[in-house]
Amino acid sequence: MELTTTLANTARELGASLVGVAPVERFDGAPPAHHPTELLPGAKAVMTFGIRILDRVMEWPELLKGSPFYPEPKRAEALRVCLYEKSGYEVINDHLNTIALRVATHLEEAGFPSLFFPTTNTGVPEEFTRIPAMFSQRHAAVRAGLGEFGLNNVVVTARYGPRIRWNSVITAAPLTPSPLLAEKTCDGLACLECVRQCPHGALSTLPEAAEQGIWLNPPARTDWNTCRRSRSVTDCMGRCLRVCPAGRTPANGRNGQIA
Ligand code: SF4
Ligand code: SF4
């Protein structure tokens, strides 16, 4: 079986919801030290895979309603920490690391040097999580045709909207590229729901937000300090993903993923 298909099947068998491949040329223009060929000399392609977040986990604030304990702040905190941050974040990220390890190891066994970075906040010392990531999973997912940047600054896919997490493998193997996205998935200024519902105005649009094409780079800015503060004092954790209408209809598309 062709190598790209074999690896995509492996990723899916391990739980990936979407899989795609970008040739390294699609990363041209990346900031210094972020291009795949700088991270892995001889790199030819980047395989990116995502695992969706379960709907009920995503809707965790709904579980506050009708509870005899509501509005007990402790219950809100327990739901946020135990349900959203564990089931909707850490468990998925750990699983994405397992997929990355399996894919990268398979590639090296086949003779192609490969590497991956751990997903955000999975065992990485805090001092390294406060600096820009060495490799942007969001940019890789967009360049693999799996979605586009939305005004919430995360990747909006046709099938799951922005409710999905990512990891990637950079490899010297000349994997078969997936097509870039053909149709927009973020309605941009005609929607603005994520920007409006962000409780403390952490999201603001950039001039690029007025452009009509597929957004390969963020069309908005996130004030991360405001965002971090808001997460711990409100039920906003994930709100900019939860309120996004993309991927909510049964007629959603197949993205640019490997068939
Ligand atoms: S997580 Fe909350 S504060 Fe941060 S951008 Fe999203 S809605 Fe705004
Ligand atoms: S809520 Fe609307 S503007 Fe924000 S990312 Fe989703 S589709 Fe785009």
Tab-separated table of N, CA, C and O in Angstrom, residues 128-182:
chain	number	residue	atom	x	y	z
A	128	PHE	N	8.685	26.724	29.167
A	128	PHE	CA	8.722	26.596	27.711
A	128	PHE	C	7.345	26.753	27.068
A	128	PHE	O	7.226	26.789	25.855
A	129	THR	N	6.294	26.774	27.885
A	129	THR	CA	4.962	26.953	27.298
A	129	THR	C	4.611	28.433	27.180
A	129	THR	O	3.618	28.787	26.563
A	130	ARG	N	5.408	29.313	27.766
A	130	ARG	CA	5.097	30.738	27.736
A	130	ARG	C	5.796	31.449	26.582
A	130	ARG	O	5.645	32.628	26.389
A	131	ILE	N	6.627	30.727	25.836
A	131	ILE	CA	7.265	31.323	24.671
A	131	ILE	C	6.570	30.772	23.422
A	131	ILE	O	5.906	29.740	23.498
A	132	PRO	N	6.684	31.453	22.276
A	132	PRO	CA	6.008	30.934	21.087
A	132	PRO	C	6.436	29.497	20.785
A	132	PRO	O	7.595	29.133	20.969
A	133	ALA	N	5.478	28.700	20.331
A	133	ALA	CA	5.762	27.293	20.031
A	133	ALA	C	6.834	27.188	18.949
A	133	ALA	O	6.953	28.063	18.087
A	134	MET	N	7.641	26.101	19.013
A	134	MET	CA	8.678	25.923	17.990
A	134	MET	C	8.069	25.576	16.636
A	134	MET	O	8.654	25.828	15.595
A	135	PHE	N	6.873	24.972	16.679
A	135	PHE	CA	6.194	24.598	15.442
A	135	PHE	C	4.699	24.809	15.659
A	135	PHE	O	4.152	24.379	16.677
A	136	SER	N	4.057	25.459	14.714
A	136	SER	CA	2.635	25.777	14.883
A	136	SER	C	1.770	24.676	14.279
A	136	SER	O	1.711	24.508	13.059
A	137	GLN	N	1.081	23.936	15.148
A	137	GLN	CA	0.173	22.884	14.669
A	137	GLN	C	-0.983	23.487	13.873
A	137	GLN	O	-1.480	22.885	12.919
A	138	ARG	N	-1.412	24.683	14.271
A	138	ARG	CA	-2.547	25.315	13.567
A	138	ARG	C	-2.157	25.651	12.124
A	138	ARG	O	-2.908	25.378	11.184
A	139	HIS	N	-0.956	26.233	11.951
A	139	HIS	CA	-0.523	26.552	10.588
A	139	HIS	C	-0.356	25.264	9.769
A	139	HIS	O	-0.655	25.242	8.573
A	140	ALA	N	0.112	24.209	10.413
A	140	ALA	CA	0.304	22.939	9.685
A	140	ALA	C	-1.043	22.363	9.247
A	140	ALA	O	-1.193	21.887	8.115
A	141	ALA	N	-2.055	22.435	10.126
A	141	ALA	CA	-3.370	21.880	9.778
A	141	ALA	C	-3.979	22.624	8.593
A	141	ALA	O	-4.551	22.025	7.674
A	142	VAL	N	-3.825	23.951	8.585
A	142	VAL	CA	-4.356	24.753	7.475
A	142	VAL	C	-3.620	24.422	6.180
A	142	VAL	O	-4.230	24.277	5.111
A	143	ARG	N	-2.295	24.254	6.279
A	143	ARG	CA	-1.505	23.960	5.077
A	143	ARG	C	-1.718	22.531	4.579
A	143	ARG	O	-1.393	22.206	3.438
A	144	ALA	N	-2.277	21.688	5.414
A	144	ALA	CA	-2.623	20.332	4.975
A	144	ALA	C	-4.051	20.285	4.434
A	144	ALA	O	-4.576	19.206	4.130
A	145	GLY	N	-4.705	21.451	4.340
A	145	GLY	CA	-6.041	21.507	3.747
A	145	GLY	C	-7.153	21.044	4.680
A	145	GLY	O	-8.258	20.748	4.229
A	146	LEU	N	-6.869	20.997	5.994
A	146	LEU	CA	-7.869	20.451	6.923
A	146	LEU	C	-8.833	21.514	7.444
A	146	LEU	O	-9.817	21.193	8.103
A	147	GLY	N	-8.543	22.768	7.177
A	147	GLY	CA	-9.412	23.856	7.625
A	147	GLY	C	-8.765	25.175	7.282
A	147	GLY	O	-7.789	25.216	6.527
A	148	GLU	N	-9.332	26.257	7.831
A	148	GLU	CA	-8.703	27.581	7.687
A	148	GLU	C	-8.724	28.254	9.060
A	148	GLU	O	-9.460	27.841	9.955
A	149	PHE	N	-7.911	29.295	9.221
A	149	PHE	CA	-7.973	30.068	10.458
A	149	PHE	C	-9.320	30.778	10.524
A	149	PHE	O	-9.821	31.271	9.509
A	150	GLY	N	-9.903	30.810	11.724
A	150	GLY	CA	-11.131	31.561	11.942
A	150	GLY	C	-10.833	32.801	12.763
A	150	GLY	O	-9.704	33.004	13.222
A	151	LEU	N	-11.845	33.609	12.990
A	151	LEU	CA	-11.655	34.825	13.789
A	151	LEU	C	-11.382	34.485	15.258
A	151	LEU	O	-10.978	35.350	16.025
A	152	ASN	N	-11.604	33.241	15.648
A	152	ASN	CA	-11.233	32.823	17.004
A	152	ASN	C	-9.765	32.393	17.061
A	152	ASN	O	-9.292	31.898	18.085
A	153	ASN	N	-9.073	32.514	15.931
A	153	ASN	CA	-7.636	32.214	15.848
A	153	ASN	C	-7.287	30.755	15.974
A	153	ASN	O	-6.135	30.412	16.252
A	154	VAL	N	-8.241	29.881	15.829
A	154	VAL	CA	-7.929	28.456	15.753
A	154	VAL	C	-8.408	27.942	14.395
A	154	VAL	O	-9.038	28.676	13.627
A	155	VAL	N	-8.097	26.683	14.098
A	155	VAL	CA	-8.422	26.132	12.780
A	155	VAL	C	-9.886	25.702	12.759
A	155	VAL	O	-10.321	24.907	13.605
A	156	VAL	N	-10.619	26.230	11.810
A	156	VAL	CA	-12.037	25.896	11.665
A	156	VAL	C	-12.174	24.868	10.539
A	156	VAL	O	-11.821	25.144	9.391
A	157	THR	N	-12.644	23.678	10.874
A	157	THR	CA	-12.817	22.625	9.868
A	157	THR	C	-14.279	22.579	9.428
A	157	THR	O	-15.169	23.062	10.143
A	158	ALA	N	-14.518	21.970	8.267
A	158	ALA	CA	-15.898	21.875	7.788
A	158	ALA	C	-16.699	20.893	8.641
A	158	ALA	O	-17.870	21.120	8.926
A	159	ARG	N	-16.063	19.815	9.058
A	159	ARG	CA	-16.827	18.756	9.734
A	159	ARG	C	-17.026	19.000	11.231
A	159	ARG	O	-18.083	18.707	11.773
A	160	TYR	N	-16.002	19.503	11.901
A	160	TYR	CA	-16.078	19.654	13.368
A	160	TYR	C	-15.988	21.117	13.803
A	160	TYR	O	-15.872	21.372	15.003
A	161	GLY	N	-16.029	22.038	12.863
A	161	GLY	CA	-15.795	23.431	13.228
A	161	GLY	C	-14.421	23.541	13.869
A	161	GLY	O	-13.467	22.861	13.442
A	162	PRO	N	-14.292	24.377	14.924
A	162	PRO	CA	-12.972	24.510	15.569
A	162	PRO	C	-12.805	23.535	16.738
A	162	PRO	O	-11.824	23.642	17.478
A	163	ARG	N	-13.731	22.572	16.896
A	163	ARG	CA	-13.723	21.698	18.084
A	163	ARG	C	-12.884	20.454	17.815
A	163	ARG	O	-13.377	19.319	17.776
A	164	ILE	N	-11.587	20.670	17.651
A	164	ILE	CA	-10.651	19.598	17.291
A	164	ILE	C	-9.240	20.042	17.692
A	164	ILE	O	-8.941	21.239	17.671
A	165	ARG	N	-8.391	19.085	18.094
A	165	ARG	CA	-7.008	19.397	18.478
A	165	ARG	C	-6.038	18.663	17.540
A	165	ARG	O	-6.397	17.648	16.960
A	166	TRP	N	-4.795	19.186	17.469
A	166	TRP	CA	-3.888	18.757	16.399
A	166	TRP	C	-2.503	18.331	16.889
A	166	TRP	O	-2.023	18.815	17.896
A	167	ASN	N	-1.858	17.482	16.104
A	167	ASN	CA	-0.407	17.296	16.181
A	167	ASN	C	0.086	16.935	14.776
A	167	ASN	O	-0.725	16.639	13.895
A	168	SER	N	1.407	16.958	14.586
A	168	SER	CA	1.981	16.760	13.252
A	168	SER	C	3.292	15.999	13.346
A	168	SER	O	3.967	16.032	14.381
A	169	VAL	N	3.652	15.371	12.226
A	169	VAL	CA	4.970	14.749	12.078
A	169	VAL	C	5.659	15.395	10.878
A	169	VAL	O	5.079	15.445	9.781
A	170	ILE	N	6.868	15.894	11.107
A	170	ILE	CA	7.687	16.442	10.017
A	170	ILE	C	8.566	15.306	9.530
A	170	ILE	O	9.193	14.614	10.343
A	171	THR	N	8.630	15.101	8.227
A	171	THR	CA	9.344	13.917	7.730
A	171	THR	C	10.105	14.186	6.425
A	171	THR	O	9.708	15.055	5.630
A	172	ALA	N	11.157	13.404	6.218
A	172	ALA	CA	11.910	13.460	4.960
A	172	ALA	C	11.227	12.641	3.862
A	172	ALA	O	11.685	12.640	2.716
A	173	ALA	N	10.157	11.952	4.210
A	173	ALA	CA	9.436	11.154	3.195
A	173	ALA	C	8.634	12.073	2.280
A	173	ALA	O	7.973	12.997	2.759
A	174	PRO	N	8.671	11.818	0.975
A	174	PRO	CA	7.894	12.664	0.041
A	174	PRO	C	6.433	12.218	0.007
A	174	PRO	O	5.966	11.670	-0.991
A	175	LEU	N	5.714	12.456	1.089
A	175	LEU	CA	4.315	12.001	1.181
A	175	LEU	C	3.441	12.737	0.170
A	175	LEU	O	3.749	13.859	-0.245
A	176	THR	N	2.351	12.108	-0.199
A	176	THR	CA	1.435	12.697	-1.188
A	176	THR	C	0.629	13.828	-0.547
A	176	THR	O	-0.066	13.605	0.456
A	177	PRO	N	0.697	15.056	-1.105
A	177	PRO	CA	-0.020	16.184	-0.482
A	177	PRO	C	-1.534	16.052	-0.588
A	177	PRO	O	-2.056	15.484	-1.547
A	178	SER	N	-2.230	16.605	0.383
A	178	SER	CA	-3.689	16.748	0.304
A	178	SER	C	-3.981	18.099	-0.339
A	178	SER	O	-3.186	19.034	-0.204
A	179	PRO	N	-5.129	18.239	-1.018
A	179	PRO	CA	-5.464	19.552	-1.600
A	179	PRO	C	-5.737	20.574	-0.504
A	179	PRO	O	-6.227	20.219	0.577
A	180	LEU	N	-5.433	21.835	-0.793
A	180	LEU	CA	-5.799	22.907	0.134
A	180	LEU	C	-7.324	23.052	0.149
A	180	LEU	O	-8.016	22.622	-0.782
A	181	LEU	N	-7.831	23.664	1.192
A	181	LEU	CA	-9.266	23.861	1.323
A	181	LEU	C	-9.804	24.649	0.118
A	181	LEU	O	-9.177	25.607	-0.326
A	182	ALA	N	-10.954	24.247	-0.398
A	182	ALA	CA	-11.518	24.933	-1.570
A	182	ALA	C	-12.569	25.968	-1.169
A	182	ALA	O	-12.779	26.960	-1.869
